[in-house]
C-alpha positions as semicolon CSV with decimal commas, in nm:
position;residue;x (nm);y (nm);z (nm)
1;M;-0,145;2,116;-9,257
2;T;-0,542;2,292;-9,134
3;L;-0,594;2,060;-8,875
4;S;-0,868;2,004;-8,632
5;I;-0,718;2,067;-8,391
6;R;-0,873;2,390;-8,169
7;N;-0,584;2,471;-7,849
8;Q;-0,255;2,546;-8,103
9;I;-0,049;2,768;-7,812
10;P;0,299;2,890;-8,021
11;G;0,564;2,881;-7,782
12;T;0,936;2,819;-7,783
13;V;1,141;2,474;-7,621
14;T;1,344;2,600;-7,332
15;A;1,435;2,204;-7,285
16;V;1,519;1,870;-7,422
17;T;1,505;1,595;-7,196
18;P;1,595;1,250;-7,390
19;G;1,499;0,922;-7,313
20;E;1,579;0,586;-7,463
21;V;1,222;0,550;-7,643
22;M;1,082;0,932;-7,529
23;A;1,220;1,221;-7,440
24;T;1,055;1,523;-7,268
25;V;1,033;1,874;-7,380
26;K;1,027;2,182;-7,159
27;V;0,778;2,416;-7,368
28;R;0,763;2,840;-7,276
29;L;0,458;2,984;-7,469
30;T;0,445;3,342;-7,475
31;G;0,275;3,403;-7,224
32;G;0,499;3,317;-7,049
33;Q;0,421;2,957;-6,920
34;D;0,623;2,663;-6,896
35;I;0,436;2,350;-7,060
36;T;0,604;2,003;-7,011
37;A;0,507;1,761;-7,376
38;A;0,641;1,418;-7,349
39;I;0,687;1,290;-7,734
40;T;0,916;0,996;-7,925
41;R;1,236;1,052;-7,894
42;E;1,181;0,997;-8,305
43;S;0,946;1,292;-8,311
44;V;1,211;1,526;-8,149
45;E;1,492;1,435;-8,409
46;D;1,214;1,508;-8,696
47;L;1,067;1,797;-8,628
48;G;1,490;1,884;-8,544
49;L;1,374;2,058;-8,149
50;T;1,622;2,199;-7,995
51;T;1,643;2,492;-7,707
52;G;1,534;2,821;-7,920
53;T;1,322;2,598;-8,162
54;A;0,968;2,793;-8,261
55;V;0,633;2,504;-8,132
56;R;0,279;2,549;-8,134
57;A;0,153;2,272;-7,826
58;L;-0,103;2,042;-7,994
59;V;-0,382;1,978;-7,729
60;K;-0,752;1,815;-7,852
61;S;-0,970;2,010;-7,630
62;T;-1,116;1,684;-7,507
63;E;-0,744;1,637;-7,400
64;I;-0,820;1,926;-7,105
65;S;-0,950;1,903;-6,768
66;L;-1,041;2,127;-6,544
67;A;-1,055;2,244;-6,219
68;T;-1,146;2,505;-6,044
69;A;-0,791;2,536;-5,811
70;P;-0,462;2,431;-5,853
71;V;-0,455;2,101;-5,733
72;S;-0,148;1,936;-5,577
73;G;-0,047;1,596;-5,518
74;L;-0,158;1,526;-5,896
75;S;0,111;1,360;-6,195
76;I;-0,041;1,588;-6,403
77;R;0,235;1,830;-6,462
78;N;0,121;2,102;-6,682
79;Q;-0,146;2,294;-6,504
80;L;-0,240;2,669;-6,667
81;P;-0,487;2,943;-6,471
82;G;-0,779;3,154;-6,692
83;T;-1,106;3,216;-6,650
84;V;-1,414;3,091;-6,817
85;T;-1,513;3,307;-7,061
86;G;-1,813;3,095;-7,256
87;L;-2,005;2,839;-7,172
88;A;-2,174;2,644;-7,422
89;T;-2,437;2,310;-7,324
90;G;-2,537;2,076;-7,474
91;G;-2,714;1,754;-7,403
92;A;-2,417;1,490;-7,262
93;M;-2,101;1,800;-7,347
94;A;-1,948;2,125;-7,210
95;S;-1,759;2,363;-7,497
96;V;-1,519;2,575;-7,208
97;K;-1,397;2,838;-7,311
98;V;-1,062;2,959;-7,080
99;A;-0,808;3,249;-7,157
100;V;-0,486;3,182;-7,018
101;Q;-0,169;3,388;-7,034
102;G;-0,127;3,447;-7,403
103;A;-0,397;3,251;-7,550
104;E;-0,739;3,140;-7,530
105;L;-0,835;2,754;-7,470
106;T;-1,125;2,527;-7,582
107;S;-1,194;2,205;-7,322
108;V;-1,467;1,978;-7,380
109;I;-1,647;1,770;-7,042
110;T;-1,992;1,611;-6,883
111;K;-2,232;1,856;-6,902
112;D;-2,238;1,740;-6,528
113;A;-1,917;1,824;-6,412
114;A;-1,871;2,195;-6,580
115;Q;-2,267;2,194;-6,314
116;D;-2,084;2,043;-6,052
117;L;-1,835;2,267;-6,162
118;G;-2,046;2,551;-6,100
119;L;-1,823;2,705;-6,451
120;A;-1,946;2,988;-6,557
121;S;-1,831;3,256;-6,747
122;G;-1,583;3,493;-6,541
123;T;-1,511;3,142;-6,357
124;S;-1,116;3,085;-6,213
125;V;-1,015;2,796;-6,347
126;V;-0,689;2,541;-6,385
127;A;-0,673;2,379;-6,719
128;L;-0,508;2,098;-6,671
129;I;-0,330;1,875;-6,941
130;K;-0,127;1,570;-6,982
131;A;0,217;1,623;-7,047
132;T;0,159;1,271;-7,334
133;E;-0,164;1,443;-7,452
134;I;0,075;1,681;-7,612
135;S;0,167;1,693;-7,985
136;L;0,447;1,959;-8,080
137;A;0,466;2,123;-8,377
138;T;0,769;2,367;-8,632
139;A;0,643;2,694;-8,610
């Protein structure tokens, strides 16, 4: 299956915590970072997710926010440090390529936000991803 989702990061399930309807799934990315995905309990069962399952974390580029430093006091659990490797701006939006340990992410943010953050190649950033915005696929 081919998907339009650019951000497809390989990893391994390290824990599954089921709830009544939703479950949290902790994933160790190949770069060593840990992320948490919140998916339906039914999806966990359908995919057969258990500790050790190889997965791909899928995140739409529009669901990755950027900060220029780690952010505390925030409910967003997934904060991946990285470096801007490319920036393309249009009239309203900017596409930002970010190298994180073991992967490259693409974030689409407003052009104004990119300018306000002073983003350029080499800028240190933190990619912020809500657990509910991560989908999982078995590898």
